[in-house]
PDB file of C-alpha atoms in Angstrom:
ATOM      1  CA  MET A 132    -177.145 201.953 -79.349  1.00 69.00           C
ATOM      2  CA  THR A 133    -177.991 205.873 -79.458  1.00 79.00           C
ATOM      3  CA  ILE A 134    -180.839 207.303 -80.447  1.00 81.00           C
ATOM      4  CA  GLY A 135    -181.288 210.949 -80.624  1.00 77.00           C
ATOM      5  CA  LYS A 136    -184.152 213.279 -79.774  1.00 77.00           C
ATOM      6  CA  ASN A 137    -187.716 213.068 -81.330  1.00 78.00           C
ATOM      7  CA  PHE A 138    -187.097 209.583 -82.575  1.00 79.00           C
ATOM      8  CA  SER A 139    -190.599 208.485 -83.337  1.00 74.00           C
ATOM      9  CA  ILE A 140    -191.917 205.026 -84.861  1.00 72.00           C
ATOM     10  CA  ASN A 141    -195.593 203.873 -84.998  1.00 67.00           C
ATOM     11  CA  TRP A 142    -195.542 200.000 -84.909  1.00 64.00           C
ATOM     12  CA  PRO A 143    -191.781 199.223 -82.703  1.00 68.00           C
ATOM     13  CA  HIS A 144    -192.639 195.555 -83.066  1.00 70.00           C
ATOM     14  CA  GLN A 145    -191.654 195.819 -86.529  1.00 76.00           C
ATOM     15  CA  LEU A 146    -188.401 197.440 -85.856  1.00 83.00           C
ATOM     16  CA  LYS A 147    -184.883 195.153 -85.088  1.00 88.00           C
ATOM     17  CA  ILE A 148    -182.029 197.127 -84.327  1.00 90.00           C
ATOM     18  CA  GLY A 149    -178.596 195.582 -84.181  1.00 92.00           C
ATOM     19  CA  ASP A 150    -175.325 196.223 -82.119  1.00 94.00           C
ATOM     20  CA  ASN A 151    -173.658 199.915 -82.075  1.00 94.00           C
ATOM     21  CA  VAL A 152    -176.600 201.484 -84.096  1.00 94.00           C
ATOM     22  CA  ARG A 153    -176.305 205.220 -84.200  1.00 93.00           C
ATOM     23  CA  ILE A 154    -179.817 207.221 -85.022  1.00 92.00           C
ATOM     24  CA  GLY A 155    -179.515 211.005 -85.414  1.00 92.00           C
ATOM     25  CA  ILE A 156    -182.801 213.539 -84.040  1.00 93.00           C
ATOM     26  CA  GLY A 157    -185.824 213.631 -85.416  1.00 89.00           C
ATOM     27  CA  MET A 158    -185.444 210.196 -87.243  1.00 88.00           C
ATOM     28  CA  SER A 159    -189.098 208.868 -88.514  1.00 85.00           C
ATOM     29  CA  LEU A 160    -190.540 205.505 -88.891  1.00 81.00           C
ATOM     30  CA  VAL A 161    -193.717 205.370 -90.577  1.00 79.00           C
ATOM     31  CA  ILE A 162    -195.303 202.003 -90.898  1.00 75.00           C
ATOM     32  CA  ASP A 163    -198.633 202.589 -93.092  1.00 73.00           C
ATOM     33  CA  GLY A 164    -201.557 199.845 -93.358  1.00 64.00           C
ATOM     34  CA  ILE A 165    -202.839 197.252 -91.358  1.00 59.00           C
ATOM     35  CA  TRP A 166    -201.721 195.278 -88.460  1.00 56.00           C
ATOM     36  CA  SER A 167    -198.715 192.688 -89.983  1.00 58.00           C
ATOM     37  CA  ASP A 168    -196.519 190.216 -88.475  1.00 62.00           C
ATOM     38  CA  ILE A 169    -195.040 189.870 -91.965  1.00 68.00           C
ATOM     39  CA  GLY A 170    -193.227 193.029 -92.619  1.00 76.00           C
ATOM     40  CA  PHE A 171    -190.137 194.150 -90.527  1.00 84.00           C
ATOM     41  CA  ILE A 172    -187.349 196.782 -90.274  1.00 88.00           C
ATOM     42  CA  SER A 173    -183.948 195.583 -89.577  1.00 92.00           C
ATOM     43  CA  ILE A 174    -181.196 197.643 -88.633  1.00 94.00           C
ATOM     44  CA  GLU A 175    -177.891 195.708 -88.701  1.00 96.00           C
ATOM     45  CA  ASN A 176    -174.986 196.191 -86.453  1.00 96.00           C
ATOM     46  CA  GLN A 177    -172.934 199.440 -86.636  1.00 97.00           C
ATOM     47  CA  VAL A 178    -174.928 201.284 -89.009  1.00 97.00           C
ATOM     48  CA  GLU A 179    -175.266 205.068 -88.333  1.00 97.00           C
ATOM     49  CA  ILE A 180    -178.459 206.888 -89.793  1.00 96.00           C
ATOM     50  CA  LYS A 181    -178.055 210.819 -89.385  1.00 96.00           C
ATOM     51  CA  ASP A 182    -180.752 213.695 -88.384  1.00 95.00           C
ATOM     52  CA  TYR A 183    -184.467 214.037 -90.104  1.00 94.00           C
ATOM     53  CA  VAL A 184    -184.106 210.636 -91.927  1.00 95.00           C
ATOM     54  CA  LYS A 185    -187.846 209.569 -92.859  1.00 92.00           C
ATOM     55  CA  LEU A 186    -188.761 206.368 -93.763  1.00 91.00           C
ATOM     56  CA  ILE A 187    -192.283 204.976 -94.954  1.00 87.00           C
ATOM     57  CA  LYS A 188    -193.200 201.636 -95.523  1.00 84.00           C
ATOM     58  CA  LYS A 189    -196.427 199.229 -95.797  1.00 80.00           C
ATOM     59  CA  SER A 190    -196.539 197.241 -93.270  1.00 69.00           C
ATOM     60  CA  ASP A 191    -195.957 194.074 -95.003  1.00 80.00           C
ATOM     61  CA  SER A 192    -192.929 195.313 -96.660  1.00 86.00           C
ATOM     62  CA  LYS A 193    -189.497 194.430 -95.585  1.00 90.00           C
ATOM     63  CA  CYS A 194    -186.417 196.842 -95.012  1.00 92.00           C
ATOM     64  CA  VAL A 195    -182.793 195.849 -94.298  1.00 96.00           C
ATOM     65  CA  ILE A 196    -180.101 198.165 -93.753  1.00 97.00           C
ATOM     66  CA  GLY A 197    -176.966 196.193 -93.806  1.00 98.00           C
ATOM     67  CA  GLN A 198    -174.110 196.575 -91.093  1.00 98.00           C
ATOM     68  CA  THR A 199    -171.895 199.408 -91.201  1.00 98.00           C
ATOM     69  CA  SER A 200    -173.876 201.170 -93.607  1.00 98.00           C
ATOM     70  CA  PHE A 201    -174.211 205.226 -93.576  1.00 98.00           C
ATOM     71  CA  ILE A 202    -177.278 207.064 -94.230  1.00 98.00           C
ATOM     72  CA  GLY A 203    -176.751 210.950 -94.095  1.00 98.00           C
ATOM     73  CA  ASP A 204    -179.170 213.602 -93.175  1.00 97.00           C
ATOM     74  CA  ASN A 205    -182.706 214.279 -94.557  1.00 98.00           C
ATOM     75  CA  VAL A 206    -182.790 210.888 -96.700  1.00 98.00           C
ATOM     76  CA  ASN A 207    -186.523 210.195 -97.653  1.00 97.00           C
ATOM     77  CA  ILE A 208    -187.144 206.168 -98.382  1.00 95.00           C
ATOM     78  CA  SER A 209    -190.795 205.194 -99.241  1.00 92.00           C
ATOM     79  CA  ILE A 210    -191.327 201.847 -99.836  1.00 91.00           C
ATOM     80  CA  ALA A 211    -194.306 199.657-100.373  1.00 88.00           C
ATOM     81  CA  SER A 212    -192.572 196.673-101.761  1.00 89.00           C
ATOM     82  CA  ASP A 213    -188.996 195.321-100.014  1.00 93.00           C
ATOM     83  CA  LEU A 214    -185.759 197.545 -99.884  1.00 96.00           C
ATOM     84  CA  ILE A 215    -182.382 196.055 -99.257  1.00 98.00           C
ATOM     85  CA  ILE A 216    -179.598 197.933 -98.506  1.00 98.00           C
ATOM     86  CA  GLU A 217    -176.359 195.519 -97.944  1.00 99.00           C
ATOM     87  CA  ARG A 218    -173.428 196.158 -95.852  1.00 99.00           C
ATOM     88  CA  ASP A 219    -170.685 199.129 -96.223  1.00 99.00           C
ATOM     89  CA  CYS A 220    -173.237 201.256 -98.257  1.00 99.00           C
ATOM     90  CA  LEU A 221    -172.948 204.867 -97.975  1.00 99.00           C
ATOM     91  CA  ILE A 222    -176.133 206.955 -98.641  1.00 99.00           C
ATOM     92  CA  ALA A 223    -175.170 210.748 -98.703  1.00 99.00           C
ATOM     93  CA  SER A 224    -177.764 213.669 -97.834  1.00 98.00           C
ATOM     94  CA  GLY A 225    -181.173 214.283 -99.673  1.00 98.00           C
ATOM     95  CA  VAL A 226    -181.085 211.105-101.191  1.00 99.00           C
ATOM     96  CA  ARG A 227    -184.743 209.800-101.946  1.00 98.00           C
ATOM     97  CA  ILE A 228    -185.318 206.047-102.687  1.00 98.00           C
ATOM     98  CA  SER A 229    -189.039 205.013-103.973  1.00 95.00           C
ATOM     99  CA  ASP A 230    -190.107 201.596-104.957  1.00 92.00           C
ATOM    100  CA  THR A 231    -193.367 202.898-106.208  1.00 86.00           C
ATOM    101  CA  ASN A 232    -194.253 203.789-109.726  1.00 83.00           C
ATOM    102  CA  HIS A 233    -197.786 205.488-111.012  1.00 74.00           C
ATOM    103  CA  LEU A 234    -199.319 204.330-113.898  1.00 72.00           C
ATOM    104  CA  TYR A 235    -200.901 207.057-116.287  1.00 69.00           C
ATOM    105  CA  GLY A 236    -203.025 207.326-119.105  1.00 70.00           C
ATOM    106  CA  LYS A 237    -206.085 208.987-120.723  1.00 69.00           C
ATOM    107  CA  ASP A 238    -208.592 206.100-119.090  1.00 69.00           C
ATOM    108  CA  ILE A 239    -206.967 206.587-115.551  1.00 66.00           C
ATOM    109  CA  GLU A 240    -208.381 209.520-113.277  1.00 67.00           C
ATOM    110  CA  ASN A 241    -205.320 211.224-111.664  1.00 63.00           C
ATOM    111  CA  ARG A 242    -206.759 210.887-108.484  1.00 60.00           C
ATOM    112  CA  LYS A 243    -207.182 207.125-108.638  1.00 62.00           C
ATOM    113  CA  CYS A 244    -204.200 206.304-110.419  1.00 65.00           C
ATOM    114  CA  ALA A 245    -202.952 202.698-110.054  1.00 71.00           C
ATOM    115  CA  THR A 246    -199.410 201.879-108.552  1.00 76.00           C
ATOM    116  CA  ILE A 247    -196.960 199.400-109.499  1.00 80.00           C
ATOM    117  CA  ASN A 248    -194.107 198.814-106.741  1.00 85.00           C
ATOM    118  CA  ALA A 249    -190.973 196.789-107.374  1.00 90.00           C
ATOM    119  CA  PHE A 250    -187.904 195.684-105.111  1.00 93.00           C
ATOM    120  CA  ILE A 251    -184.971 197.806-104.840  1.00 97.00           C
ATOM    121  CA  ASN A 252    -181.655 196.291-103.902  1.00 98.00           C
ATOM    122  CA  ILE A 253    -178.253 198.508-102.997  1.00 99.00           C
ATOM    123  CA  LYS A 254    -175.472 195.835-103.072  1.00 99.00           C
ATOM    124  CA  ALA A 255    -172.429 196.098-100.650  1.00 99.00           C
ATOM    125  CA  GLY A 256    -170.037 198.894-100.618  1.00 98.00           C
ATOM    126  CA  THR A 257    -172.173 201.146-102.983  1.00 99.00           C
ATOM    127  CA  TRP A 258    -172.316 205.104-102.811  1.00 99.00           C
ATOM    128  CA  ILE A 259    -175.133 207.273-103.437  1.00 99.00           C
ATOM    129  CA  GLY A 260    -174.037 210.784-103.961  1.00 99.00           C
ATOM    130  CA  LEU A 261    -175.957 213.836-102.445  1.00 99.00           C
ATOM    131  CA  ASN A 262    -179.928 214.357-103.514  1.00 99.00           C
ATOM    132  CA  ALA A 263    -179.681 211.268-106.045  1.00 99.00           C
ATOM    133  CA  CYS A 264    -183.193 209.738-106.656  1.00 98.00           C
ATOM    134  CA  ILE A 265    -183.343 205.886-106.701  1.00 98.00           C
ATOM    135  CA  LEU A 266    -186.405 204.687-108.255  1.00 96.00           C
ATOM    136  CA  SER A 267    -188.643 201.249-107.999  1.00 95.00           C
ATOM    137  CA  GLY A 268    -187.327 198.299-109.323  1.00 95.00           C
ATOM    138  CA  VAL A 269    -183.267 198.977-109.479  1.00 97.00           C
ATOM    139  CA  ILE A 270    -180.606 196.709-108.713  1.00 98.00           C
ATOM    140  CA  ILE A 271    -177.360 198.570-108.090  1.00 99.00           C
ATOM    141  CA  SER A 272    -174.591 196.176-107.665  1.00 98.00           C
ATOM    142  CA  GLU A 273    -171.439 195.731-105.589  1.00 98.00           C
ATOM    143  CA  ASN A 274    -169.177 198.785-105.192  1.00 98.00           C
ATOM    144  CA  SER A 275    -170.901 201.157-107.639  1.00 98.00           C
ATOM    145  CA  VAL A 276    -171.289 205.058-107.307  1.00 99.00           C
ATOM    146  CA  ILE A 277    -173.854 207.138-108.114  1.00 99.00           C
ATOM    147  CA  ALA A 278    -173.228 210.551-108.846  1.00 99.00           C
ATOM    148  CA  ALA A 279    -174.856 213.801-106.836  1.00 99.00           C
ATOM    149  CA  GLY A 280    -178.141 214.618-108.129  1.00 99.00           C
ATOM    150  CA  SER A 281    -178.361 211.436-110.204  1.00 99.00           C
ATOM    151  CA  VAL A 282    -181.796 209.974-111.192  1.00 99.00           C
ATOM    152  CA  VAL A 283    -181.571 205.726-111.078  1.00 99.00           C
ATOM    153  CA  ASN A 284    -184.273 203.910-113.198  1.00 97.00           C
ATOM    154  CA  LYS A 285    -182.369 201.250-114.060  1.00 97.00           C
ATOM    155  CA  ASP A 286    -179.902 198.377-112.990  1.00 98.00           C
ATOM    156  CA  ILE A 287    -176.373 199.559-112.310  1.00 99.00           C
ATOM    157  CA  PRO A 288    -173.363 197.078-112.770  1.00 98.00           C
ATOM    158  CA  GLU A 289    -170.837 196.683-110.171  1.00 98.00           C
ATOM    159  CA  TRP A 290    -167.413 198.425-109.846  1.00 99.00           C
ATOM    160  CA  GLU A 291    -169.203 201.632-112.110  1.00 99.00           C
ATOM    161  CA  ILE A 292    -169.906 205.233-111.746  1.00 99.00           C
ATOM    162  CA  TRP A 293    -173.178 206.521-113.054  1.00 99.00           C
ATOM    163  CA  GLY A 294    -174.389 210.183-113.297  1.00 99.00           C
ATOM    164  CA  GLY A 295    -177.073 212.576-114.986  1.00 98.00           C
ATOM    165  CA  ILE A 296    -181.045 212.374-115.230  1.00 98.00           C
ATOM    166  CA  PRO A 297    -181.490 209.788-115.920  1.00 98.00           C
ATOM    167  CA  ALA A 298    -178.419 208.199-114.998  1.00 98.00           C
ATOM    168  CA  LYS A 299    -175.941 206.897-117.762  1.00 99.00           C
ATOM    169  CA  TYR A 300    -172.468 205.062-117.769  1.00 99.00           C
ATOM    170  CA  LEU A 301    -169.845 207.232-116.638  1.00 99.00           C
ATOM    171  CA  LYS A 302    -166.775 205.201-116.119  1.00 98.00           C
ATOM    172  CA  ARG A 303    -165.246 201.766-114.926  1.00 98.00           C
ATOM    173  CA  ILE A 304    -163.660 202.111-111.423  1.00 97.00           C
ATOM    174  CA  GLN A 305    -160.390 200.610-111.465  1.00 91.00           C
TER     175      GLN A 305
END
């Protein structure tokens, strides 16, 4: 295992790291909330996480980064529910992943708006392009590709390329 300078985590008992993991400089793991033995972060074997990645999770949520996956520079992950990134995924620099959505309406005060949290699953072999945004409740199926700068707000079938804001079907991978 290799960990770069300025790595920080506030609740190390929730972190499990596999073999041959490489973590770049300035990675921050922030676990927010009350003390909990329910939640965890699992970084499986041969994962590479580049520089200045930030992962914020609620104390009782679960986050799994599957074996041989790659996470690029300046990725920001914020989870209050659960996130599973399966094996062999490539997540490019600047990607944002958030499982929280806010309710908004005339009867809801802006500063007191309610939130809805929903599980995100990024399945095996998926590629997510530069600066894409993955929103709550999404399942990205096996071997799919998300184009750079896309906003994914719905489930993506396997072996397809999606892109745009919001992401739309572009073509089937042959």
